[in-house]
Coordinates of C-alpha atoms in Angstrom, one line a residue:
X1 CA 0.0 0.0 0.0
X2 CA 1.3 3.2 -1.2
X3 CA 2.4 5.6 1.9
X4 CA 0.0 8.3 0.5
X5 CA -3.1 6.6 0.7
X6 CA -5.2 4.2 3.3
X7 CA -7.5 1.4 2.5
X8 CA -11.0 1.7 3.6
X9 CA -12.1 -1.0 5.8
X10 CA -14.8 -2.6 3.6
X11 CA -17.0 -5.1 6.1
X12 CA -20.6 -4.3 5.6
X13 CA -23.5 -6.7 6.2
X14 CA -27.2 -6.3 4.2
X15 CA -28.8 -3.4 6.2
X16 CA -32.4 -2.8 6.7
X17 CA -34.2 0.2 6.9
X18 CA -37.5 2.2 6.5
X19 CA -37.6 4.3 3.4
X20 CA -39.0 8.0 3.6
X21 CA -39.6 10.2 1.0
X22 CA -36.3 11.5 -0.4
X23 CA -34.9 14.5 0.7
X24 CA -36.0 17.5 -1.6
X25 CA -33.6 20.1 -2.0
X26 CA -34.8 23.2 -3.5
X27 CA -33.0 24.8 -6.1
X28 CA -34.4 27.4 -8.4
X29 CA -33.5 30.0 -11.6
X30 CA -33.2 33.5 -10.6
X31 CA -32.8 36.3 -12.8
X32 CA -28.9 37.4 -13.3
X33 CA -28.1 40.6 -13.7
X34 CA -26.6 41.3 -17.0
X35 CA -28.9 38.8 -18.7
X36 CA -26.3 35.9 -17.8
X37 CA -27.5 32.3 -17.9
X38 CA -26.0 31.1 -14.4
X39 CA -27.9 28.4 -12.3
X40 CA -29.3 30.1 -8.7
X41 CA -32.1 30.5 -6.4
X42 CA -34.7 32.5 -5.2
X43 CA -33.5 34.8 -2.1
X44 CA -33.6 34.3 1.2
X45 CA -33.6 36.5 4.5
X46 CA -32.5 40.4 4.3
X47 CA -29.8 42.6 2.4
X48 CA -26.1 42.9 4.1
X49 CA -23.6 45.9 2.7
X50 CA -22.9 45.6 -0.7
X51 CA -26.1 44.1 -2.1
X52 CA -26.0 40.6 -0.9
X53 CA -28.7 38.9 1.1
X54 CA -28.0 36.6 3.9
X55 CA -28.6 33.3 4.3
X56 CA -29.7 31.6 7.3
X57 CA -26.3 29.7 8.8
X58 CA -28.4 26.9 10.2
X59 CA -28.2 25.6 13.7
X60 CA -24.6 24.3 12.8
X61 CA -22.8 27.3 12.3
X62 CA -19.8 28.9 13.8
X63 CA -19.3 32.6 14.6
X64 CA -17.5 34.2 11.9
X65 CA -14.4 36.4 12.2
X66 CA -13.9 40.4 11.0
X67 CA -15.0 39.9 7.6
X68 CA -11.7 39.7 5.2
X69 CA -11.0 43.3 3.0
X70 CA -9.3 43.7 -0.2
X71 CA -9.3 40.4 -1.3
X72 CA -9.6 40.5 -4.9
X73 CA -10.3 37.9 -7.1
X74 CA -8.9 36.6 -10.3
X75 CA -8.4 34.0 -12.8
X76 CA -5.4 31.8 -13.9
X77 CA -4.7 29.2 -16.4
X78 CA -7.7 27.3 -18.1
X79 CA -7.3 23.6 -18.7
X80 CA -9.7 21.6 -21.2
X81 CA -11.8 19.6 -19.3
X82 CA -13.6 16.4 -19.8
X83 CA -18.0 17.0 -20.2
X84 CA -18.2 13.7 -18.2
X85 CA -15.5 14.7 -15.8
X86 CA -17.6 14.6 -12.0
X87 CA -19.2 11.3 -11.6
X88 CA -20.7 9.1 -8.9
X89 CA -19.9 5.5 -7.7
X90 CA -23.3 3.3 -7.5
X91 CA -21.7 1.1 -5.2
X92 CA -23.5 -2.3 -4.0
X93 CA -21.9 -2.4 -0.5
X94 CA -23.5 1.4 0.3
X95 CA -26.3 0.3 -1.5
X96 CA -27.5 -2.5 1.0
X97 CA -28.8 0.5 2.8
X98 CA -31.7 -0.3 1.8
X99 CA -34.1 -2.9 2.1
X100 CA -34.2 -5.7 -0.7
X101 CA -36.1 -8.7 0.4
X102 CA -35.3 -11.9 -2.2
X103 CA -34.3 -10.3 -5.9
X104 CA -36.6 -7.3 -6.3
X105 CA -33.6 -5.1 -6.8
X106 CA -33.0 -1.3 -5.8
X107 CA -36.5 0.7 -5.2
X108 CA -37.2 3.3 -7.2
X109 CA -36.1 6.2 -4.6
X110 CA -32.8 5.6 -5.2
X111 CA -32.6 5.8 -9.0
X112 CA -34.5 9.0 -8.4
X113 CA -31.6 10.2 -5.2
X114 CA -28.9 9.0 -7.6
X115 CA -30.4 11.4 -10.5
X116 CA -30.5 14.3 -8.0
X117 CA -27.2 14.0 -7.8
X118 CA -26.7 15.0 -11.2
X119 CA -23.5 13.0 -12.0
X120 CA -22.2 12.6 -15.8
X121 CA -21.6 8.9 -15.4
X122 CA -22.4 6.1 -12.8
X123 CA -19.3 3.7 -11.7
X124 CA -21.3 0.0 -11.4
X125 CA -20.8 -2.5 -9.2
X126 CA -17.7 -0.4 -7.8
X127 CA -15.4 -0.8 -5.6
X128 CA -13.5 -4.4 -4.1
X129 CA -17.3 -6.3 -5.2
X130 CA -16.3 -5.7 -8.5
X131 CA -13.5 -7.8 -8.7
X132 CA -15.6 -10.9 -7.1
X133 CA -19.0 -10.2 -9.4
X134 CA -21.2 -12.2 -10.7
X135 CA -23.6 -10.3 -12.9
X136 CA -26.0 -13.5 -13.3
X137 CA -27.0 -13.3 -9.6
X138 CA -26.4 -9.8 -9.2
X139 CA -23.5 -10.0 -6.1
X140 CA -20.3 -10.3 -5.3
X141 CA -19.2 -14.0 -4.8
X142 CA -16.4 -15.0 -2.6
X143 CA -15.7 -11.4 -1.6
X144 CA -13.9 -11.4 2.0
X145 CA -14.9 -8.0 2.8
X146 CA -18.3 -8.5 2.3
X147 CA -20.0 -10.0 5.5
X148 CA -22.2 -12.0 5.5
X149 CA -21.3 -12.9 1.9
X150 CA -22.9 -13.1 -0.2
X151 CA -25.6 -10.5 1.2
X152 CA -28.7 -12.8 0.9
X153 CA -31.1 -9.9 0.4
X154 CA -29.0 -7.4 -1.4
X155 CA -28.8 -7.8 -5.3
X156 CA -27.7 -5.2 -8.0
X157 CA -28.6 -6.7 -11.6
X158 CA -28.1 -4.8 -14.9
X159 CA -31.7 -4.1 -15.2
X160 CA -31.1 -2.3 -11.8
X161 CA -28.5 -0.2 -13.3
X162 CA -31.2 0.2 -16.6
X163 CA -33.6 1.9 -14.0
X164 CA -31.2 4.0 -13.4
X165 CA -30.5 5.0 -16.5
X166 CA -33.5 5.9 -17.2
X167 CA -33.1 8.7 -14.4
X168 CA -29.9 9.7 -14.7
X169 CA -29.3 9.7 -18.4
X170 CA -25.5 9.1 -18.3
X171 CA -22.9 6.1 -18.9
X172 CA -22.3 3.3 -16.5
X173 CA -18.5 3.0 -16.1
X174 CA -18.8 -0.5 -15.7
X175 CA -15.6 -2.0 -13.7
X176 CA -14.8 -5.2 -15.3
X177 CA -14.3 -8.8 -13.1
X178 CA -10.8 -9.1 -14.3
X179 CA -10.3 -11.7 -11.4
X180 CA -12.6 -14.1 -10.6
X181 CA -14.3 -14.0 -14.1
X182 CA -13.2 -14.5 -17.4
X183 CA -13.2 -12.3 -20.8
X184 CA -16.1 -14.6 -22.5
X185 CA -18.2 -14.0 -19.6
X186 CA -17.4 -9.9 -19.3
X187 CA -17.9 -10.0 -23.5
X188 CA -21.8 -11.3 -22.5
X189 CA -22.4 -9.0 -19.7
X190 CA -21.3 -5.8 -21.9
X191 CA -23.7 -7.4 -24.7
X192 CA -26.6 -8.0 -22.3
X193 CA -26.2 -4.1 -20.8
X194 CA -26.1 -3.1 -24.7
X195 CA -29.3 -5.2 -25.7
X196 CA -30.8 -3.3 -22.4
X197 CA -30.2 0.0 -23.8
X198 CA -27.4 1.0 -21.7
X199 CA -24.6 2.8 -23.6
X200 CA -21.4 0.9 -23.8
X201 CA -18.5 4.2 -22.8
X202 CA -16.2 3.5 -20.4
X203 CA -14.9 0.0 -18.7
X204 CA -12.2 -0.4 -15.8
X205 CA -10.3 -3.3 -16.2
X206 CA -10.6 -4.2 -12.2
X207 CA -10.5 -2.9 -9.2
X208 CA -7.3 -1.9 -6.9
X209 CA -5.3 -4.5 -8.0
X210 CA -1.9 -3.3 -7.4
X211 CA -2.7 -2.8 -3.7
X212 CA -2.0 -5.5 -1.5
X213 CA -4.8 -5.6 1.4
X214 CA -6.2 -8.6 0.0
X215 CA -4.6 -11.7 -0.7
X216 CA -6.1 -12.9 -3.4
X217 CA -4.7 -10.1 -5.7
X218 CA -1.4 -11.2 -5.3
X219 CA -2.3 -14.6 -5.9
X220 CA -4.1 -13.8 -9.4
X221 CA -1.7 -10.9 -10.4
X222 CA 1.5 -11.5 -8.4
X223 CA 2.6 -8.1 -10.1
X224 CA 2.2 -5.5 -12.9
X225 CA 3.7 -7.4 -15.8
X226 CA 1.0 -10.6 -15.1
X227 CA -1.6 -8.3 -15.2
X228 CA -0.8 -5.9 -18.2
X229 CA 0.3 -8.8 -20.4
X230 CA -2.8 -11.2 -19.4
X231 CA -5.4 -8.5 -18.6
X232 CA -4.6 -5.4 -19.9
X233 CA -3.1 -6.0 -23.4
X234 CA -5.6 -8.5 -24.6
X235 CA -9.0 -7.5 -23.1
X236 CA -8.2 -3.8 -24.4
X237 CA -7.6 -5.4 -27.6
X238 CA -10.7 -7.9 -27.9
X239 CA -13.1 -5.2 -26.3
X240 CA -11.7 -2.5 -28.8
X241 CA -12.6 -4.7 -31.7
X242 CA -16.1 -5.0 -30.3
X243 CA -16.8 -1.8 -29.2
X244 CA -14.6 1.3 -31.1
X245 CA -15.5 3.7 -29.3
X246 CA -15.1 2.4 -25.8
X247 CA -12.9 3.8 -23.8
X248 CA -11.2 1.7 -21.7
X249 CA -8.8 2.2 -18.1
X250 CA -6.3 0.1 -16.4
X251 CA -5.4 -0.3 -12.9
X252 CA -2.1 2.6 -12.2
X253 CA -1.0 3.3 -8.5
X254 CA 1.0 6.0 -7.0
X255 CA 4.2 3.8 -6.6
X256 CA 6.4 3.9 -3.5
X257 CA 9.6 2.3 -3.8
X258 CA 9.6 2.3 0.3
X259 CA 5.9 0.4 0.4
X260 CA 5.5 -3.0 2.2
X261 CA 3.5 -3.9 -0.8
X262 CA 6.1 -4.8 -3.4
X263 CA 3.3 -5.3 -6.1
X264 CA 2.8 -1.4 -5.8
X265 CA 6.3 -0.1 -5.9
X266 CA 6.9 -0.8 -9.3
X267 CA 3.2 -1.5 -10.7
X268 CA 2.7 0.8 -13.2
X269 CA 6.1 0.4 -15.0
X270 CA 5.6 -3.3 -14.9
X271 CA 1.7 -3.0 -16.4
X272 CA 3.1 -1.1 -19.4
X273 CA 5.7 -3.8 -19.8
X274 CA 3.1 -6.7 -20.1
X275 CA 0.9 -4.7 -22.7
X276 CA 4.4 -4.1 -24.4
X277 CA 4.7 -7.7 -24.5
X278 CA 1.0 -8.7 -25.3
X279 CA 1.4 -5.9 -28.5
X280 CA 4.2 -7.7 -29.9
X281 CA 2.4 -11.2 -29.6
X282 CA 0.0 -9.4 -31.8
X283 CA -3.3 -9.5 -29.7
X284 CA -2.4 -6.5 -27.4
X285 CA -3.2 -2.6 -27.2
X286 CA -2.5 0.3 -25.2
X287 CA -5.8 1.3 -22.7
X288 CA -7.5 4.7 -23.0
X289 CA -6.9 5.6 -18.9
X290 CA -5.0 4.6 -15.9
X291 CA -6.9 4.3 -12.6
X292 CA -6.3 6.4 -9.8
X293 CA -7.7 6.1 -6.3
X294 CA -7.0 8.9 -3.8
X295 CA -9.0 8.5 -0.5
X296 CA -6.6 11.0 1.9
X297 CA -6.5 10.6 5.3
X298 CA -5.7 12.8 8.6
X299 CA -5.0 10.7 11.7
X300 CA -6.4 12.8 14.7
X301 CA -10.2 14.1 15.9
X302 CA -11.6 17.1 14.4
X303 CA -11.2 19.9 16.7
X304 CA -11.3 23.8 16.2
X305 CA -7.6 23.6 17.2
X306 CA -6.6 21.8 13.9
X307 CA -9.6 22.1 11.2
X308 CA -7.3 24.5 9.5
X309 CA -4.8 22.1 9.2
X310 CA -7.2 19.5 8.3
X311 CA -8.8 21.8 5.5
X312 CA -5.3 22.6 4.1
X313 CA -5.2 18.8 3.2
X314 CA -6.6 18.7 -0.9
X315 CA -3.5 21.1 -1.7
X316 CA -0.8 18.6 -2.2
X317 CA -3.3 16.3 -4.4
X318 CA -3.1 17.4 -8.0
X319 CA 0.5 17.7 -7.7
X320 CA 1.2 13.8 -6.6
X321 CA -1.2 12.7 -9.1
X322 CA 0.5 15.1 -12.1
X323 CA 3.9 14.0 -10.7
X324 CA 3.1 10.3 -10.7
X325 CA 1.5 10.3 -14.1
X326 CA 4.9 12.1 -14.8
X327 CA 6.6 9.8 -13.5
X328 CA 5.2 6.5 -14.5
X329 CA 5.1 7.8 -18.1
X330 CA 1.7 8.0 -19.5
X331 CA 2.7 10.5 -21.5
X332 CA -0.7 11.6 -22.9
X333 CA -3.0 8.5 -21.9
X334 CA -5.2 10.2 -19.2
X335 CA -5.8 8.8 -15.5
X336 CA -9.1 8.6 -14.5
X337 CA -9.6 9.0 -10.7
X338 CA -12.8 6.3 -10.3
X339 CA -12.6 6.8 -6.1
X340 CA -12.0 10.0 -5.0
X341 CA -12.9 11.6 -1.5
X342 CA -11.6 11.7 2.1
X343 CA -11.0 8.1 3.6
X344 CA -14.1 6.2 5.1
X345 CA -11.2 4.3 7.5
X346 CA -11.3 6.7 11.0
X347 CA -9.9 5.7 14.4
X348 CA -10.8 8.5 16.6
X349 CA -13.5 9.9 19.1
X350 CA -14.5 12.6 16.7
X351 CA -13.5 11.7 13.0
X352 CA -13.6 14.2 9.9
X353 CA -16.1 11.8 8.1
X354 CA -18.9 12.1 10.6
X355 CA -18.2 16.4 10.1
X356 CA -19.8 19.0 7.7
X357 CA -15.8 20.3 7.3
X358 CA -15.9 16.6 5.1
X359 CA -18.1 18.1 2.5
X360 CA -15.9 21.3 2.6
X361 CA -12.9 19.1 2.0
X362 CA -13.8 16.9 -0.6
X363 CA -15.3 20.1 -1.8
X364 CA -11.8 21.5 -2.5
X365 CA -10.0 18.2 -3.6
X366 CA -12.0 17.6 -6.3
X367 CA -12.2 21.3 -7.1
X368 CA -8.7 21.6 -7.1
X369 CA -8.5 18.4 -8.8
X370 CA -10.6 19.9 -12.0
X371 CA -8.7 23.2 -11.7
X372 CA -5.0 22.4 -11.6
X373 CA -4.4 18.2 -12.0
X374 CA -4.0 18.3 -16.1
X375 CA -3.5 14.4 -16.1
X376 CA -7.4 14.1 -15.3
X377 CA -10.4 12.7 -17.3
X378 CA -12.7 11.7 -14.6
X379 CA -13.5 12.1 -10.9
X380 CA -16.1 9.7 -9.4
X381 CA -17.4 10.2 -6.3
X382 CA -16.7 7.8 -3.4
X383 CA -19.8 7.0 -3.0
X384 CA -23.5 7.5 -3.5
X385 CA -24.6 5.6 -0.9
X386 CA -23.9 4.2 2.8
X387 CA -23.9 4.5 6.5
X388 CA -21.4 7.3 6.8
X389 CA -22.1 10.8 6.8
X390 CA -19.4 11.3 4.4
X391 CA -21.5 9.2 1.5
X392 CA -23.6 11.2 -0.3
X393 CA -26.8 9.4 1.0
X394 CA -26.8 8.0 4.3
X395 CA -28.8 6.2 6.7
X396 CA -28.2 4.4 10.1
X397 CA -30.8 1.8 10.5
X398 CA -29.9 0.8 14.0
X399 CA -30.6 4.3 15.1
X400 CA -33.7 4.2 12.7
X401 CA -32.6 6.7 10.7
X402 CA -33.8 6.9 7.0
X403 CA -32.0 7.6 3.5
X404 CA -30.8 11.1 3.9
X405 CA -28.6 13.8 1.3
X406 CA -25.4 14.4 3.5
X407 CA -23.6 17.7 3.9
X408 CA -21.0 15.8 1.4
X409 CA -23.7 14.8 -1.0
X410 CA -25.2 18.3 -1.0
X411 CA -21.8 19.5 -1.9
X412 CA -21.1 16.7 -4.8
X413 CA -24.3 17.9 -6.2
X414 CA -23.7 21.3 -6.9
X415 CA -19.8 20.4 -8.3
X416 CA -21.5 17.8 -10.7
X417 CA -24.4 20.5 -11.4
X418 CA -21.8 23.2 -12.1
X419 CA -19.3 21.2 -14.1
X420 CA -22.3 19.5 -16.0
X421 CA -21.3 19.5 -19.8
X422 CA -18.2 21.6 -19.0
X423 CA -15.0 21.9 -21.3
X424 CA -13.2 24.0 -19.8
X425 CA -11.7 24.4 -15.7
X426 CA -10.1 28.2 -14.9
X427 CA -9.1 28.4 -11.3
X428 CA -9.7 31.4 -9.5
X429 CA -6.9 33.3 -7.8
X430 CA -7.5 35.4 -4.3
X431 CA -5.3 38.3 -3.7
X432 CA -4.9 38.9 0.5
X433 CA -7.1 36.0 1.4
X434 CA -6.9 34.4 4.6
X435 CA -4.7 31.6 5.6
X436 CA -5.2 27.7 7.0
X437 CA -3.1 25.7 9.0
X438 CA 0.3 25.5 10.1
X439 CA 1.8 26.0 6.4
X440 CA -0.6 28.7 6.0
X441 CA -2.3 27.2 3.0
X442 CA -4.8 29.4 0.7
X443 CA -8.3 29.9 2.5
X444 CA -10.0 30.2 -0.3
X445 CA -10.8 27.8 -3.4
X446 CA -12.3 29.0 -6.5
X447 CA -13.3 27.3 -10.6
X448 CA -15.2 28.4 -13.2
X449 CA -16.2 25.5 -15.2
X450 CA -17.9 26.9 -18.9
X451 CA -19.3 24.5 -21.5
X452 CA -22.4 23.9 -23.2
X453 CA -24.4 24.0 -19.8
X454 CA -23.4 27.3 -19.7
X455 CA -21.0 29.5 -17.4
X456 CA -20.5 28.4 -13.3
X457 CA -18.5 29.3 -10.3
X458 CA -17.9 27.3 -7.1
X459 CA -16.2 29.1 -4.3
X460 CA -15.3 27.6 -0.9
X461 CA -14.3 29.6 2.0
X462 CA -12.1 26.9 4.1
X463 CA -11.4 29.5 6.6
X464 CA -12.9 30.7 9.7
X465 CA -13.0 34.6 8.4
X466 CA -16.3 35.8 6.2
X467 CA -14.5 36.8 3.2
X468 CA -16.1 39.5 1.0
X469 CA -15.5 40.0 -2.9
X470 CA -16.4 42.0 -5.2
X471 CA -18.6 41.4 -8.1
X472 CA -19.2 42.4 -11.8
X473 CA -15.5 40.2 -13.0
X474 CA -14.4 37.2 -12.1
X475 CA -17.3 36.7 -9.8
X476 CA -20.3 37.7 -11.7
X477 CA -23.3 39.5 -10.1
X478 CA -26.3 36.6 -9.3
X479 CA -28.1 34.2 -7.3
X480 CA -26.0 31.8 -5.5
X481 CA -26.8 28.6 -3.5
X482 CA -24.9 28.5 -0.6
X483 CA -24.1 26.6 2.6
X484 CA -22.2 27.1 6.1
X485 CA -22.2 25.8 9.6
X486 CA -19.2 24.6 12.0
X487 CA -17.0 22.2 10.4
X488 CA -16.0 20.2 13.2
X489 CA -19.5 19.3 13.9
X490 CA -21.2 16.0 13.0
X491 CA -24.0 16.7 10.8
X492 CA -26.1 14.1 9.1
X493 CA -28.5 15.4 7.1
X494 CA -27.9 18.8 4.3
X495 CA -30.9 20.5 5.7
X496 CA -30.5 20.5 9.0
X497 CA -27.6 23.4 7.8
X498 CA -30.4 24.7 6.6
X499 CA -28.8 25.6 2.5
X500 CA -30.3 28.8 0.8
X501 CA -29.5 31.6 -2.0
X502 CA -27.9 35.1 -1.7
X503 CA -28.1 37.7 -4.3
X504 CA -24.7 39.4 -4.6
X505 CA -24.8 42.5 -6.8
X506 CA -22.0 44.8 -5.9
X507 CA -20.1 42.3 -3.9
X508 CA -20.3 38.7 -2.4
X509 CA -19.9 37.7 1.3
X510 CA -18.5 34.0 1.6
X511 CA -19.3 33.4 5.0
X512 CA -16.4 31.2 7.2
X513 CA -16.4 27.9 6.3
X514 CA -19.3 27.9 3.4
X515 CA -19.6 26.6 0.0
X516 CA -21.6 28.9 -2.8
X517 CA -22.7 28.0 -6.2
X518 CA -23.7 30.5 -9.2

């Protein structure tokens, strides 16, 4: 396991609980000044200086400091960005939230949850299942972290990912059982998906494999060059010939010549090495993507003492994943990062994941992410749905707690909603912002992401200072949704922070620790 990253402790068991209706959150179209065509909401509450209406904190939120002056706001370099870059994972694990007596599949709530959402594709079956699925009987089969396993009353078939197709409108990224399956039976799973209507894009070839937390990858792929020249080189090449346009990723890592885990030290040299070798054998061919995961971690509780510290975390990202796509040479093959978000795996009395600072984090990693980390294609989510607060949807049946949008899911949704059919990423720059941490990190994270669903900004204030901006250039005059509270509190549920709309004419307040959306 690379130094950089910690595996999530996957042991879940087929959960029941009592569905309610989903949680609505209101979002409307305002007017813009200037006649622009940004996404907002109707105001809320009264007028502060400078022609921007407050919103109601919510019962969560922190006193804010003397707001921030001068800070100016511009923009730096613009990177081409993928339409389909901000995805979700549709992950059967999370999904045994909910109740599934015998083989009657996901109900219809969460094809409808998973829409709102608003993701531009849909990673199926995800995550460690994946490489133990059997898509016959819709589970994982032999799966050690999956408890009981299989999950009698848990099944995700095809036609469960069809329904949600039908809401979402976007591509499965199906990850391929490179394992415990074999090519012929993948070939009849893609054709089955196509005969159900469901567009045939993007397929991972596995799941994690260079890691070594489980056993059994080392025993089917005791290193790169197995796994390129069996796996990688041929299925690329068989798959290609069915399906032209697919586009199609292999397992990369982050290498660490110091890991324990010899596999991943020198993974992704020895992957490119097999395909090398299944080429010249003449039934071999380069994939479209390389795999990234990157689920961060921070070791201590969440207190005010160290949030800054905590929030200054996402910085450091898109350079390690630009310097190990560098590094390992993929020249201009693209990585995909198919999990990204802070690490489920916590240890303490008061972890980050249970937190509304969670949202703001993985609100600035996977900004950042879009902004700055050129070697990108694709961010997916970790995940749509579980027991966490940090999933997008959670629910705790023991505490008889129903399906809920998290602070983290109400934050994924307005990224995928702002980057929705984007093509291009400009990060802001903030002159005189406030500082986090013990390095001082930038307090402030801004993109505008512009496409064919228009122009959008998302700004996050990760400090404890209300920060006002002006408005009229790089931050247009509008409606903004927008969203604050204490960030080392645990919050379950997005409305309980009670999310509204400001109208910002002549300048913008970012209250501490809030995320706003135009």
């Amino acid at each position: 396991m690379s130094s950089t990253r910690n595996r999530r402790i996957r042991v879940r068991t087929a959960l029941g609980v009592t569905l309610a209706a989903g949680l609505a959150v209101a979002t409307a179209t305002a007017a813009m000044a200037g006649g622009s065509d940004r996404a907002g909401g109707s105001d809320r509450a009264g007028k502060a200086a400078g022609g921007a209406a407050v919103v109601g904190a919510g019962p969560g939120a922190v006193a804010a400091g003397k707001a921030a002056a001068g800070v100016t706001v511009g923009t730096g370099q613009s990177r081409t960005l993928s339409p389909s870059y901000f995805g979700v994972a549709f992950d059967y694990g999370g999904g045994s939230i909910y109740p599934n007596p015998g083989t009657t599949g996901y109900p219809a709530a969460a094809d409808t949850q998973l829409a709102a959402l608003s993701p531009a594709t849909v990673r199926w079956p995800a995550g460690t299942s994946a490489n133990y699925w059997d898509w016959t009987k819709g589970q994982p089969v032999g799966d050690p972290y999956m408890t009981p396993n299989p999950t009698p009353d848990f099944h995700s078939y095809l036609s469960d990912l069809e329904k949600a197709y039908t809401q979402t409108h976007v591509p499965p990224v199906f990850v391929l059982n490179v394992m415990t399956s074999t090519l012929a039976d993948q070939k009849a799973m893609l054709a089955q998906a196509k005969t159900d209507g469901l567009p045939i894009d993007y397929v991972e070839l596995g799941n994690e494999l260079d890691l070594c937390f489980n056993s059994d990858y080392q025993k089917y792929f005791p290193n790169g060059t197995d796994y390129g020249s069996q796996v990688v080189g041929p299925w690329s090449y068989a798959l290609h010939n069915l399906y032209p346009d697919l586009k199609i990723a292999a397992v990369a890592g982050f290498e660490d010549s110091t890991s324990k885990c010899v596999t991943d030290r020198t993974w992704n040299a020895d992957v490119q090495t097999g395909v090398k070798t299944a080429i010249a054998a003449g039934d071999g061919r380069e994939p479209d993507a390389y795999i990234m995961h990157v689920h961060p971690t921070y070791p201590n509780a969440l207190t005010t003492d160290n949030v800054g510290d905590f929030l200054a975390g996402p910085d450091t990202w898109p350079g390690k994943v630009q310097t190990a796509a560098t590094t390992s040479k993929f020249g201009t093959t693209p990585v995909w990062l198919t999990e990204i978000s802070f690490s489920l795996s916590d240890t303490s009395a008061n972890p980050p994941q249970d937190t509304y600072g969670v949202a703001l984090y993985n609100s600035s990693l996977l900004m950042q992410m879009a902004g700055s980390a050129t070697a990108t294609d694709m961010a997916e989510f970790w995940s749509s749905f579980g027991t966490e607060n940090s999933y997008a949807y959670t629910a705790s049946p023991t505490k008889n707690l129903p399906v809920a949008l998290s602070p983290d899911g109400l934050a994924m949704q307005w990224l995928a909603q702002a980057g929705d059919k984007a093509t291009s990423a400009t990060p802001l720059t903030f002159s005189d912002e406030p500082t986090i941490g013990a390095n001082a990190a930038p307090g402030l994270v801004g993109v505008e992401f512009t496409g064919a669903g228009g122009t959008h900004e998302v700004l996050v204030n990760l400090s404890g200072t209300s920060v006002t901006v002006p408005v009229g250039g790089a931050v247009p005059a509008g409606s903004y949704q927008q969203v604050s509270g204490d960030p080392t509190a645990a919050v379950r549920t997005a409305s309980s922070l009670n999310p509204g709309t400001v109208s910002a004419s002549g300048t913008l307040t970012l209250p501490a620790y809030s995320i706003s959306k135009i």
